[in-house]
XYZ file of C-alpha atoms in Angstrom:
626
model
C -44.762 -23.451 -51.041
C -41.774 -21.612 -49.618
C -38.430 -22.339 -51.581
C -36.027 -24.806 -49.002
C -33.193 -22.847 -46.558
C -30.732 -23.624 -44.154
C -31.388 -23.396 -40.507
C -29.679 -21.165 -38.672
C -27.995 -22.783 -36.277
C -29.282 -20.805 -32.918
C -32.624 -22.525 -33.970
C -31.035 -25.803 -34.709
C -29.918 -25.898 -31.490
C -33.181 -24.756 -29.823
C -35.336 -27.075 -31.296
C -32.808 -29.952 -30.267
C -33.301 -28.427 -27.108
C -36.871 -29.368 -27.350
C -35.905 -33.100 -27.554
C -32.872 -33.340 -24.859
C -34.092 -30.569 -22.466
C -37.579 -31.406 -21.951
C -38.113 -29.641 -17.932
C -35.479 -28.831 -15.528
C -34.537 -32.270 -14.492
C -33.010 -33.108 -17.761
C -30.651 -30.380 -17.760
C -29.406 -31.225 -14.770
C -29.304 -34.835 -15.504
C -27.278 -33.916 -18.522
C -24.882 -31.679 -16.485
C -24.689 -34.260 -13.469
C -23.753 -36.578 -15.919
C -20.934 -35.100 -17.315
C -19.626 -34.696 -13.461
C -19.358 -38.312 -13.853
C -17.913 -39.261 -16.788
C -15.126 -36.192 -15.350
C -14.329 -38.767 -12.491
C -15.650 -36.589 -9.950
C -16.076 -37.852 -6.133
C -17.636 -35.418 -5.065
C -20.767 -33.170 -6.289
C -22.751 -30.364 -5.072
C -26.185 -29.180 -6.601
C -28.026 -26.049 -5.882
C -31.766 -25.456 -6.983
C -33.859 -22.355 -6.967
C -37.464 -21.739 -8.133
C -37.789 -25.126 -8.822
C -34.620 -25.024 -11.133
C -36.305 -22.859 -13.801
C -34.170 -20.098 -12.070
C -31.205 -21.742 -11.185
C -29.326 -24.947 -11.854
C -25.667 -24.676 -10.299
C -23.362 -28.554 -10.483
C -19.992 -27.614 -9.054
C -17.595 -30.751 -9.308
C -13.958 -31.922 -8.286
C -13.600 -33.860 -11.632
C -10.790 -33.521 -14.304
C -11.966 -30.182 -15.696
C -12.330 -29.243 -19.474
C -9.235 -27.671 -20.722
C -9.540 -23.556 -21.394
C -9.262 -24.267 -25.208
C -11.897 -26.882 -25.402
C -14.793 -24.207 -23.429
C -16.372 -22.978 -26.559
C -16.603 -26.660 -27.961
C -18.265 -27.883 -24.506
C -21.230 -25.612 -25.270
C -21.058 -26.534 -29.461
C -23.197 -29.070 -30.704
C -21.858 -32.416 -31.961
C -18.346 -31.477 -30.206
C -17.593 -34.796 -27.118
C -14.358 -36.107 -25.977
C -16.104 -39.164 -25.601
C -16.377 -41.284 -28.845
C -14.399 -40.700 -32.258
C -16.231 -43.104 -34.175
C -19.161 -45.197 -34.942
C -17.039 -48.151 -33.149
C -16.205 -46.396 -29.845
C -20.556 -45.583 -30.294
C -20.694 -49.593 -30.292
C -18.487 -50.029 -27.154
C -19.728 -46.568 -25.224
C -19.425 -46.612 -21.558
C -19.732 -43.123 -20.573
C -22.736 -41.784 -19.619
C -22.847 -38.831 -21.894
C -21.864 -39.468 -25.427
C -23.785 -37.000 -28.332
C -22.489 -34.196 -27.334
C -25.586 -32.033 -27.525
C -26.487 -31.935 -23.753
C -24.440 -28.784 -22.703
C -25.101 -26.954 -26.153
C -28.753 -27.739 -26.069
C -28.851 -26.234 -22.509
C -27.264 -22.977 -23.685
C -28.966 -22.280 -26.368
C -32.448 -21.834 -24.288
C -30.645 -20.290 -21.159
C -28.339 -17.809 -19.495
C -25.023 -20.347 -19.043
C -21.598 -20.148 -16.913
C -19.089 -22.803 -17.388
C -16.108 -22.428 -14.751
C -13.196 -25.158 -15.351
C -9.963 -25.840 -14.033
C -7.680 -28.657 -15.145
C -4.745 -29.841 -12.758
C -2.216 -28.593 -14.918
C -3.474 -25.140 -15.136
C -2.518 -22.711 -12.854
C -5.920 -20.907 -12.168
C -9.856 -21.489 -13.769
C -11.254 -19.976 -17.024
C -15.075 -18.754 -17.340
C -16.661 -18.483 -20.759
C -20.858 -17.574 -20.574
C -23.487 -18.260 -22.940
C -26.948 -16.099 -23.504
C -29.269 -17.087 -25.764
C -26.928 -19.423 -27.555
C -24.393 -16.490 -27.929
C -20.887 -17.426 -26.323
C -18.925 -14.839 -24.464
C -14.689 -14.880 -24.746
C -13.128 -16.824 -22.279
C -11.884 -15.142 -19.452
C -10.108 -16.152 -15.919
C -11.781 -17.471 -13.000
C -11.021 -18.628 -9.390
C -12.019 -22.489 -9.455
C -10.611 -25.465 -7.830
C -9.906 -28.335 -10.250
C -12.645 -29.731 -11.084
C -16.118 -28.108 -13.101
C -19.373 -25.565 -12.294
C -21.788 -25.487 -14.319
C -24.528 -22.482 -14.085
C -27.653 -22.459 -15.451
C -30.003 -19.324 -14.797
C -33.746 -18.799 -16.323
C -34.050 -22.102 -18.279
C -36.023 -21.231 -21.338
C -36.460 -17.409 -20.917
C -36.301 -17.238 -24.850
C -39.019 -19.790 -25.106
C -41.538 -18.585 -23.191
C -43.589 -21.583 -25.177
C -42.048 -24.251 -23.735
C -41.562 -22.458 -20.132
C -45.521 -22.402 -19.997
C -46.035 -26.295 -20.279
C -43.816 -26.562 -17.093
C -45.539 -27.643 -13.938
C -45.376 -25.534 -10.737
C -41.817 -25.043 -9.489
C -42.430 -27.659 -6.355
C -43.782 -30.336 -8.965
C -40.204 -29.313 -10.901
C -38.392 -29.434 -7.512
C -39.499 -32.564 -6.870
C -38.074 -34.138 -10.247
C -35.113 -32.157 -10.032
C -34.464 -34.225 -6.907
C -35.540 -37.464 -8.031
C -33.261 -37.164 -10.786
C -30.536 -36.646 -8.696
C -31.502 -39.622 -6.138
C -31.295 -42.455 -8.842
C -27.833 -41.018 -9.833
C -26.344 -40.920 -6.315
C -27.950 -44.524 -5.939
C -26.153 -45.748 -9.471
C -22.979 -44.350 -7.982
C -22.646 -44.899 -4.291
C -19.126 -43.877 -4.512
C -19.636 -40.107 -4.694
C -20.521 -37.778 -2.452
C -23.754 -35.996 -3.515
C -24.970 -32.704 -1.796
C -28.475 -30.949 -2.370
C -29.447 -27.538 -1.773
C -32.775 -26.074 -2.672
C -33.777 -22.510 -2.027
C -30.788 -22.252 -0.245
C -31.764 -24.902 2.193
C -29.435 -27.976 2.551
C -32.010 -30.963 1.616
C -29.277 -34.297 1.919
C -25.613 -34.705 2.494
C -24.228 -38.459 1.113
C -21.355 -39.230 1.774
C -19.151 -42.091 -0.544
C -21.134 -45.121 0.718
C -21.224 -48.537 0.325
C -24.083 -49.468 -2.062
C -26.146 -51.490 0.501
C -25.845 -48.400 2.726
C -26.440 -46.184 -0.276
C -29.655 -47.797 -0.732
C -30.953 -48.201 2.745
C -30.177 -44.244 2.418
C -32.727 -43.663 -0.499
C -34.845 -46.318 -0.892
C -35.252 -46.153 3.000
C -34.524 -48.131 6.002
C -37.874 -50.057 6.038
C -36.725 -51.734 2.203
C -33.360 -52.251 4.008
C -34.800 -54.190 6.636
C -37.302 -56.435 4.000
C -34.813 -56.820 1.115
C -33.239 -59.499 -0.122
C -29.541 -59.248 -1.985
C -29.452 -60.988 -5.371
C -26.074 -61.645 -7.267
C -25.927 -63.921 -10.334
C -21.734 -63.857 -9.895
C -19.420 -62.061 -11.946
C -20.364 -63.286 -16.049
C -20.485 -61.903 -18.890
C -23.843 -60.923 -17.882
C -24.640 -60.266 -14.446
C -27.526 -58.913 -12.210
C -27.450 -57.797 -8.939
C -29.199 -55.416 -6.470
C -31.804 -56.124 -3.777
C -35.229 -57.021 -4.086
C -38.001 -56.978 -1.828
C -39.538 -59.798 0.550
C -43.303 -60.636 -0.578
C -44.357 -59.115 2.512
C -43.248 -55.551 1.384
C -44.341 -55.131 -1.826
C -46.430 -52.035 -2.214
C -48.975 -51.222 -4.532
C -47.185 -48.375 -6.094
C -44.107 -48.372 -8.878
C -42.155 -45.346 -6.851
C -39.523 -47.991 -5.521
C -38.583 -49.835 -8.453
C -35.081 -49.175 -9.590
C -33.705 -50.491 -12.686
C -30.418 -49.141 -13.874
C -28.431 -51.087 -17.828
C -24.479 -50.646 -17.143
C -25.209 -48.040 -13.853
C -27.413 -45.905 -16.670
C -31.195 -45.453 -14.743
C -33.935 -46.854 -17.617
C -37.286 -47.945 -17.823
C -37.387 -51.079 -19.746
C -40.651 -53.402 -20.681
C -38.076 -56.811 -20.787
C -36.547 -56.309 -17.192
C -39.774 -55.063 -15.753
C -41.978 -58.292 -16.835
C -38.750 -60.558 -15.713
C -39.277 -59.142 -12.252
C -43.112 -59.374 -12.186
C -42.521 -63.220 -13.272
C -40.025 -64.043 -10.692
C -43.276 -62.231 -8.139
C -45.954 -63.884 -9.962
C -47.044 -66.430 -7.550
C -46.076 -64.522 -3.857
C -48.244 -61.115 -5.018
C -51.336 -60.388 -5.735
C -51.150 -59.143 -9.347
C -52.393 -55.477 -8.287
C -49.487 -55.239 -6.329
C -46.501 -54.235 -7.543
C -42.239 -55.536 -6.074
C -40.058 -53.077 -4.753
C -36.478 -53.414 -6.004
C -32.953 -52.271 -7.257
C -30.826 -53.623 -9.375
C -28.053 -53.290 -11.690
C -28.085 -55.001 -14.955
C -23.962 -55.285 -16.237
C -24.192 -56.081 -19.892
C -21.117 -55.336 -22.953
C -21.837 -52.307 -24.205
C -22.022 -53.861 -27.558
C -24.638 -55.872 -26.466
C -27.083 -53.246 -25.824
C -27.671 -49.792 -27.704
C -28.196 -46.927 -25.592
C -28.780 -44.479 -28.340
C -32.240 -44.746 -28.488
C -33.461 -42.183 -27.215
C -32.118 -38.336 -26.817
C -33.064 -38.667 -22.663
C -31.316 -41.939 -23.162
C -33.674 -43.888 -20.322
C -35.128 -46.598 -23.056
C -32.605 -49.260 -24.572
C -32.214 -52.320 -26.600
C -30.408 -55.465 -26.050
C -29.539 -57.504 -28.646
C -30.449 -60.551 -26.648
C -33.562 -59.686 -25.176
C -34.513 -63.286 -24.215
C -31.583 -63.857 -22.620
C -31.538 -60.731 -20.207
C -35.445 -61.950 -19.330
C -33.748 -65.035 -18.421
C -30.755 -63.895 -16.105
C -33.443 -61.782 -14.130
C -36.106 -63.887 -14.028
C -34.297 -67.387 -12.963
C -31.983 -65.003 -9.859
C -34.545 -63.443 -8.461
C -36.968 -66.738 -8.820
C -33.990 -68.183 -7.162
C -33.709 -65.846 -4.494
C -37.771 -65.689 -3.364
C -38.365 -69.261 -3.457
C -36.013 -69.051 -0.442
C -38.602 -67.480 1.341
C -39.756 -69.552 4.335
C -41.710 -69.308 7.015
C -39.938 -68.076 9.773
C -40.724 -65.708 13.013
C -38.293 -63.347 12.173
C -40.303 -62.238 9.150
C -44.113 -62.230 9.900
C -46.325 -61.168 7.005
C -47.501 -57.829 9.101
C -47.078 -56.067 12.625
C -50.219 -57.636 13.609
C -50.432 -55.692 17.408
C -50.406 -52.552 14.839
C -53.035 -54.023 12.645
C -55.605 -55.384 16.013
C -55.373 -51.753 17.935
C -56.442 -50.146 14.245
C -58.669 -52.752 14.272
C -60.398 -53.476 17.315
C -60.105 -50.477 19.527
C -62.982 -48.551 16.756
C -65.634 -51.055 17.118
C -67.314 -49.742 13.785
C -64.529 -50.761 11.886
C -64.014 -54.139 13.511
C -67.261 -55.405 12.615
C -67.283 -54.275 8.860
C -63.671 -55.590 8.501
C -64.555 -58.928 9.611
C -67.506 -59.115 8.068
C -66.104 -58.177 4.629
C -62.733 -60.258 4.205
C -64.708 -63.367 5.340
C -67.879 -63.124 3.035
C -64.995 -61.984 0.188
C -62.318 -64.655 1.100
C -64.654 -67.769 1.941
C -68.119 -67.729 0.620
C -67.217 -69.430 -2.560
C -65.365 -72.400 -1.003
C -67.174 -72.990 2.390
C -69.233 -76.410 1.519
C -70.316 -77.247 5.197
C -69.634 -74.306 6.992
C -70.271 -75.794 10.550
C -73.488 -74.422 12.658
C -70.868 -72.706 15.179
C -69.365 -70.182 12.284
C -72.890 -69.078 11.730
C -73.829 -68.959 15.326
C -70.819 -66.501 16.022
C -71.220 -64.074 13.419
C -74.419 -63.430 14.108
C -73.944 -60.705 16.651
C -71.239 -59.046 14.738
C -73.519 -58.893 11.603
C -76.810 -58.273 13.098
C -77.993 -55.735 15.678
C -79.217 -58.346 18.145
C -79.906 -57.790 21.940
C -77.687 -58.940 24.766
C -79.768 -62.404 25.358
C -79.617 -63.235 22.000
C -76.009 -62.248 21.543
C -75.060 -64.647 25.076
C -77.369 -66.909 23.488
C -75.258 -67.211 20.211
C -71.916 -67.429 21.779
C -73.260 -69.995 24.521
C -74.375 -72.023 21.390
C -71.002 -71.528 19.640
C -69.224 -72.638 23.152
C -71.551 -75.831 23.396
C -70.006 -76.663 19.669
C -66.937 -75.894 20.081
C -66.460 -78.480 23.197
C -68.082 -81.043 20.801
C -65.829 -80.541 18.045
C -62.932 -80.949 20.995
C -64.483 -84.104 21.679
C -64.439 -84.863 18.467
C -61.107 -84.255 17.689
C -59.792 -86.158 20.582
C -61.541 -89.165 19.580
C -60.455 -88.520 16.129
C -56.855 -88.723 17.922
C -57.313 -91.783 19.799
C -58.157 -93.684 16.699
C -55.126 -92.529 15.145
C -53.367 -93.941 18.362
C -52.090 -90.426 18.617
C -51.800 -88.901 22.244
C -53.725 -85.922 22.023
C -51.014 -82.637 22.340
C -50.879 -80.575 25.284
C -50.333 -76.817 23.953
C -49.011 -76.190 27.770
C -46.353 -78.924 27.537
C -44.799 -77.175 24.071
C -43.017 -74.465 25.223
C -39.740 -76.696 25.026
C -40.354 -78.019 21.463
C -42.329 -74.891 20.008
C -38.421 -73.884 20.185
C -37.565 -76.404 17.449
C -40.232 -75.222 14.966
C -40.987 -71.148 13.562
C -44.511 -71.833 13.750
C -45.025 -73.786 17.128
C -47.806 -76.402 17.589
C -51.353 -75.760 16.760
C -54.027 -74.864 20.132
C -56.927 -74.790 18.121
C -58.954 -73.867 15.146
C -60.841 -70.543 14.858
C -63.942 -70.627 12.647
C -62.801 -73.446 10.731
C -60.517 -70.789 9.077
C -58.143 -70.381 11.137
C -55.058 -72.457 12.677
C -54.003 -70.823 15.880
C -50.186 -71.762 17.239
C -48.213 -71.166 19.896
C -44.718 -70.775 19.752
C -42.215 -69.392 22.342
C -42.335 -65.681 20.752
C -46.077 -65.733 20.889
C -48.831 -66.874 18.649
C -49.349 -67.517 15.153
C -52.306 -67.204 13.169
C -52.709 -69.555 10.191
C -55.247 -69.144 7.107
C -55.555 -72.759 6.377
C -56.718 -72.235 3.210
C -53.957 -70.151 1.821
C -51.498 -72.228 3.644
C -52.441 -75.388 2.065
C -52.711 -74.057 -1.155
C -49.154 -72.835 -1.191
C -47.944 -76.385 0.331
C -50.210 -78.160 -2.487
C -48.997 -75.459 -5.557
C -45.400 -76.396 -4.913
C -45.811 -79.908 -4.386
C -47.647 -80.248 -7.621
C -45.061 -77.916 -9.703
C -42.368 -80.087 -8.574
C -44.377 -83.316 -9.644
C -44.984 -82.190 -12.688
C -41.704 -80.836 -13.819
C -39.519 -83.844 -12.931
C -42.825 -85.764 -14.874
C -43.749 -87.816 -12.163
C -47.384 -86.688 -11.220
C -49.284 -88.732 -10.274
C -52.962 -90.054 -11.111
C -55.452 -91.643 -9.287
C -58.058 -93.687 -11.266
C -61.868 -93.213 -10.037
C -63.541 -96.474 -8.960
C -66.603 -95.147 -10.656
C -66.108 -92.561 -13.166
C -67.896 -89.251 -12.496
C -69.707 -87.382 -14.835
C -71.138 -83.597 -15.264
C -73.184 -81.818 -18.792
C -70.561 -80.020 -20.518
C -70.735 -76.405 -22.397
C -69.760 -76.584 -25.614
C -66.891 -74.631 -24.815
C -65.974 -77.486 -22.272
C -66.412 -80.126 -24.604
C -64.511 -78.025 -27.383
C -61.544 -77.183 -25.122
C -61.447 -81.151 -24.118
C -60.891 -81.675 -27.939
C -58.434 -79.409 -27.880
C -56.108 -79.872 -25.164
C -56.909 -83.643 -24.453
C -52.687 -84.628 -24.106
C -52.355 -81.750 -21.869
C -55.035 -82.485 -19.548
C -53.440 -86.006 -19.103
C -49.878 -84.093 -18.506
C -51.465 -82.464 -15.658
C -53.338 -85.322 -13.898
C -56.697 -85.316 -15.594
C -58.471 -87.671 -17.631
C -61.173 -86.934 -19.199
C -63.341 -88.233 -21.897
C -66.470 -86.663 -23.860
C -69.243 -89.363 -24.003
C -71.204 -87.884 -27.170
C -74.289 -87.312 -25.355
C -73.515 -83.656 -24.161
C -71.672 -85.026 -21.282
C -68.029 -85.542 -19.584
C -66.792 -88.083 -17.532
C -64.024 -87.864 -15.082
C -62.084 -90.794 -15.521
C -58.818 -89.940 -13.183
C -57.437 -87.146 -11.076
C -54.291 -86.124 -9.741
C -53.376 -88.506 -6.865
C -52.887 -85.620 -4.232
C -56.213 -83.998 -4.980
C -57.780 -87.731 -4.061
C -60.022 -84.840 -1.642
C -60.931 -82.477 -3.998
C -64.419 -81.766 -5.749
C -63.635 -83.711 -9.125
C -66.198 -81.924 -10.963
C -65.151 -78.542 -10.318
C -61.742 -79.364 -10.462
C -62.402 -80.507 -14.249
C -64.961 -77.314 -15.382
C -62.380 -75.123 -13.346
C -59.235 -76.361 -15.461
C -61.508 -76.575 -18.613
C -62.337 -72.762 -18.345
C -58.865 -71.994 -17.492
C -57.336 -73.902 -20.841
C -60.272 -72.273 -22.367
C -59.011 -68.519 -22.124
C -55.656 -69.552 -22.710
C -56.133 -70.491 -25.972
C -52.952 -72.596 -27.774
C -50.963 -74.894 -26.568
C -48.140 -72.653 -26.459
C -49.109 -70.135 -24.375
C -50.511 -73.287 -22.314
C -46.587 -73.632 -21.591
C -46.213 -69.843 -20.447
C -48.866 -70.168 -17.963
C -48.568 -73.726 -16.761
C -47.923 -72.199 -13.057
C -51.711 -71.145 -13.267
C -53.093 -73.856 -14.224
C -51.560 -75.604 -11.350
C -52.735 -73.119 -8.917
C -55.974 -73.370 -10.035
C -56.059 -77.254 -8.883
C -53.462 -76.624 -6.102
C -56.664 -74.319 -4.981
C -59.532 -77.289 -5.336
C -57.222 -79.735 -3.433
C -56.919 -77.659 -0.481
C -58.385 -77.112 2.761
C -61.833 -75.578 2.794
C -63.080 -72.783 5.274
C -65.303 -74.613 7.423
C -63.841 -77.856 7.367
C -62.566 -79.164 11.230
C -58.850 -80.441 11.274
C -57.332 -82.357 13.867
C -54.717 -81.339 15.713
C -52.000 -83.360 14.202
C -53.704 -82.516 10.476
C -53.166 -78.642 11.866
C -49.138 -79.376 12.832
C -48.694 -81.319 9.820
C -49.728 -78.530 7.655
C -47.474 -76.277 9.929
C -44.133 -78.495 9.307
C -44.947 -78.882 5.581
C -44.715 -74.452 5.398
C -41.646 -74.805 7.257
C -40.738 -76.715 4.461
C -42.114 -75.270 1.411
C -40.442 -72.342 -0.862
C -42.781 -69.052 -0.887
C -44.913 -70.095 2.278
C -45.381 -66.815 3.339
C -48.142 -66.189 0.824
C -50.661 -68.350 -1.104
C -49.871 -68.617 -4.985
C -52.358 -65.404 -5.454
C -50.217 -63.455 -2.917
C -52.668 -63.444 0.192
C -50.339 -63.725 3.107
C -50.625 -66.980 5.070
C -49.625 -66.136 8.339
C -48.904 -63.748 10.641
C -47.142 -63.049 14.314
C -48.502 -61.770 17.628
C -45.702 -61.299 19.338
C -46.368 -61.434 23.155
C -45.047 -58.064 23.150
C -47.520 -56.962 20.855
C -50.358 -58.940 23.609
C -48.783 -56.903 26.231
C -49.539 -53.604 24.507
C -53.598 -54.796 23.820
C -53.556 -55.512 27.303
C -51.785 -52.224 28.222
C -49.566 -54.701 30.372
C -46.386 -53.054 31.690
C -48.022 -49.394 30.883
């Protein structure tokens, strides 16, 4: 084995390069972050080949005074911290003092300064890690920083870059979540000498609509947890605009962009019951912590940090934005989807009509229809099957026939409920006083269709009463008052072991949540009590349902972590089943009680549970007006 040596320092600096200078974008972050911690207002950026030929940052900051040039581009040389206390307390964004260096030593470097009590700029240039004298410049106050052929004397590392679009493109990504952290400056972009964006100083709500886009402004909510010692704020998205991808999800620690596991999983717990867990929340928002409360010197990109109190930075975020989404009502200003959009993709190419239908009911509904009436069958039958006009009229003349019947029935149904039956053209005053109108009729035995003076709603009763029924239930149980409904005649089913092990198990719990159970010896369980408001539900499944759930849970404390599921999983059995025929006062009292309920704009597996036809949007299927 060799005998040990110094390294020279041209390599030291090179390989750090390696670990702060990783592609274009991090040089520039580096540089664009020194802009800021300079106080500048205003900053313009200029890209070419993707920023592997050219990186120029021109600033109107303070400027670096002539002296202090060669230490800008030395390694280990910042104005920023003295000692391991100011480390502690940091609030610049730059702090190491190995960005600039790092940068030079892999590139051909200009650094142009002027300070406000100099009379004219100073230049000093560095090739290869070599610096040139300093020499005068013309330069406003402020800085420029010039980087040309990043990594020409490592043609290594320059061969793991991506094309110079794929560069581009993080080059200007970079630069977007800085100009969103600091709404206050002006940001310019240039790339092959073609102006890309122009901010101006903006307000951070503008700033944001800017960026993120106008479609997030339009769907976003504002959170604020007030000005603490910690304190979150930013905008989040409405349920209805979540996307499936993670390209709108802005987190920044003390305005410092990051990617961080404890925010990230606060957020998807404040969403966990209004998305579907494939899709992800669109969001920004700024975490304000003491810097001695969280260590940014983690990492030499510095995007990953640690707080000191993870637990309660999960808590801040989780309880505001819980806060701010179980706000979410139903209302007619914010339908779940442009549904005149969704019906001319829909129904103008026949093809796709048919397989659309057919798949989201047989996916949605076979599982929980347990009468589906003779009509539902009767009226998918053409759509399904290729069947000839006669037996297609004959179909829908059958599902007419039943759908007067069920009419009759429901009016009947009203009479003995000494209810006048509703007349949908007599609501136009009073669908006024209520976002989702009164109920005409039921489609399918899925769906609740309402009138209100916008248009009409469509319902999915399922979803809609297993929202209503979720909530209820969470309240119930933590204020410890749910209630339990004794069964005249105990029911029983033949257990799995695992049932019958898990019953053993989690016994106490079962009775927290409603459910009484008790294993009779003989292979068997019998129901002995159910929650009161599930009086409807199938008590069997209901029990094997809960059992299996408890079952993959596992102990008791993680029970506590995913008590929410547990409920929804019963909110679910004690809901309206496709198929079943409601009333029309059963269809408007399930419309007041979403009016009333936090989150009713999606079931508690994020399905949307409503959405608008505007009459506008009727117009346009009509081609009214056109």
């Amino acid at each position: 084995m060799s005998r040990i040596a110094q390294l020279p320092n041209h390599l030291i600096n090179q390989i750090a390069a390696g670990e702060v200078v990783e592609r274009p974008a991090n040089a520039l972050k580096e540089i664009l972050e020194n802009s800021l911690d300079a106080g500048a207002s205003q900053i313009s950026v200029e890209i070419a080949g993707g920023g592997i030929k050219l990186i120029r940052v021109t600033d109107n900051g303070s400027g670096i005074h002539a002296d202090d040039l060669p230490l800008a581009l030395s390694r280990h040389a910042t104005s920023k911290i003295k000692n391991l206390s100011d480390l502690e307390h940091v609030r610049s964004m730059g702090f190491r003092g190995e960005g600039l260096a790092s940068i030079a030593s892999v590139s051909r470097l200009t650094l142009t300064s002027r300070t406000a009590e100099l009379p004219h700029a100073h230049e000093i240039r560095a090739e290869d890690g070599t610096l040139s004298p300093i020499a005068a410049a013309s330069h406003p106050i402020g800085t420029t920083v010039e980087v040309c052929e990043l990594f020409f004397n490592t043609p290594a590392r320059r061969q793991f870059l991506k094309s110079e679009n794929t560069e581009y493109a993080h080059c200007a990504t970079m630069l977007e979540r800085l100009a969103l952290a600091n709404p206050q400056v002006a940001f310019s972009l240039k790339n092959n000498g073609k102006s890309v964006f122009n901010y101006p100083a903006q307000t951070l709500a503008q700033r944001v609509g800017t960026i993120v886009g106008e479609d997030f402004q339009a769907a976003c909510l504002p959170v604020d947890s007030g000005e603490n010692i910690l304190r979150v704020h930013g905008f989040v998205s409405k349920p209805t605009f979540a996307k499936g991808k993670s390209d709108m999800q802005f987190c920044f620690v003390n305005n410092r962009f990051v990617r961080d596991k404890v925010i990230l999983h606060a957020v998807k717990q404040a969403y966990r019951d209004v998305l579907h867990n494939q899709i992800t929340p669109a969001f920004v928002l700024f975490l304000d912590i003491p810097p001695e409360l969280v260590d940014v010197n983690v990492h030499p990109t510095k995007t990953e940090v640690r707080f000191r109190d993870s637990q309660a930075v999960h808590q801040l975020i989780f309880h505001n934005l819980n806060k701010v989404l179980a706000e979410t009502r139903a209302d007619v200003t914010d339908s779940v989807s442009n549904a005149g959009d969704i019906l001319h993709e829909r129904i103008l190419p026949k093809d796709t009509f048919s397989g659309s239908l057919k798949s989201e009911n047989s996916n949605n509904y076979s599982n929980n229809q347990k009468v589906a009436p003779a009509n539902y069958a009767a009226f998918r039958a053409p759509i399904q099957r290729n069947l000839s006009l006669k037996e297609s009229r004959a179909a829908m003349n059958t599902y007419a026939e039943l759908y007067r019947q069920d009419n009759e029935l429901a009016e009947l149904e009203q009479t003995r409920l000494n209810v006048a039956p509703e007349n949908p053209k007599n609501n136009h005053v009073e669908n006024q006083e209520y976002p989702l109108g009164f109920a005409l009729a039921q489609l399918l035995g899925i769906y609740i269709l309402s009138q209100t003076s916008e248009g009409l709603i469509l319902v999915d009763m399922h979803a809609a009463a297993e929202r209503v029924n979720y909530e209820k239930m969470k309240t119930q149980r933590l204020s410890g008052s749910l209630k339990t409904q004794m069964l005249l005649i105990p029911m029983r089913f033949q257990a799995t072991h695992e049932e019958r092990a898990t019953l053993a198990d989690h016994a106490d719990t079962l009775h927290e949540y409603g459910l009484q159970l008790q294993d009779l010896g003989d292979g068997q369980i019998a129901i002995l009590a159910i929650p009161a408001m599930l009086g409807q539900a199938d008590a069997v499944a209901l029990a094997q349902d809960v059992l299996r759930e408890l079952a993959c849970v596992g102990s008791s404390q993680i029970v506590e972590k995913l008590e929410n599921q547990i409920i929804s999983t019963m909110a679910c059995h004690g809901s309206v089943r496709a198929g079943r025929q409601l009333t029309q006062p059963e269809m408007n009292a399930l419309l007041r009680d979403m009016e009333n309920t936090p989150r009713s704009n999606q079931c508690n597996h994020g399905r949307p549970t409503w959405v608008r036809l505007a009459l506008t949007d009727l117009d346009a299927l009509f081609l009214r007006g056109q």
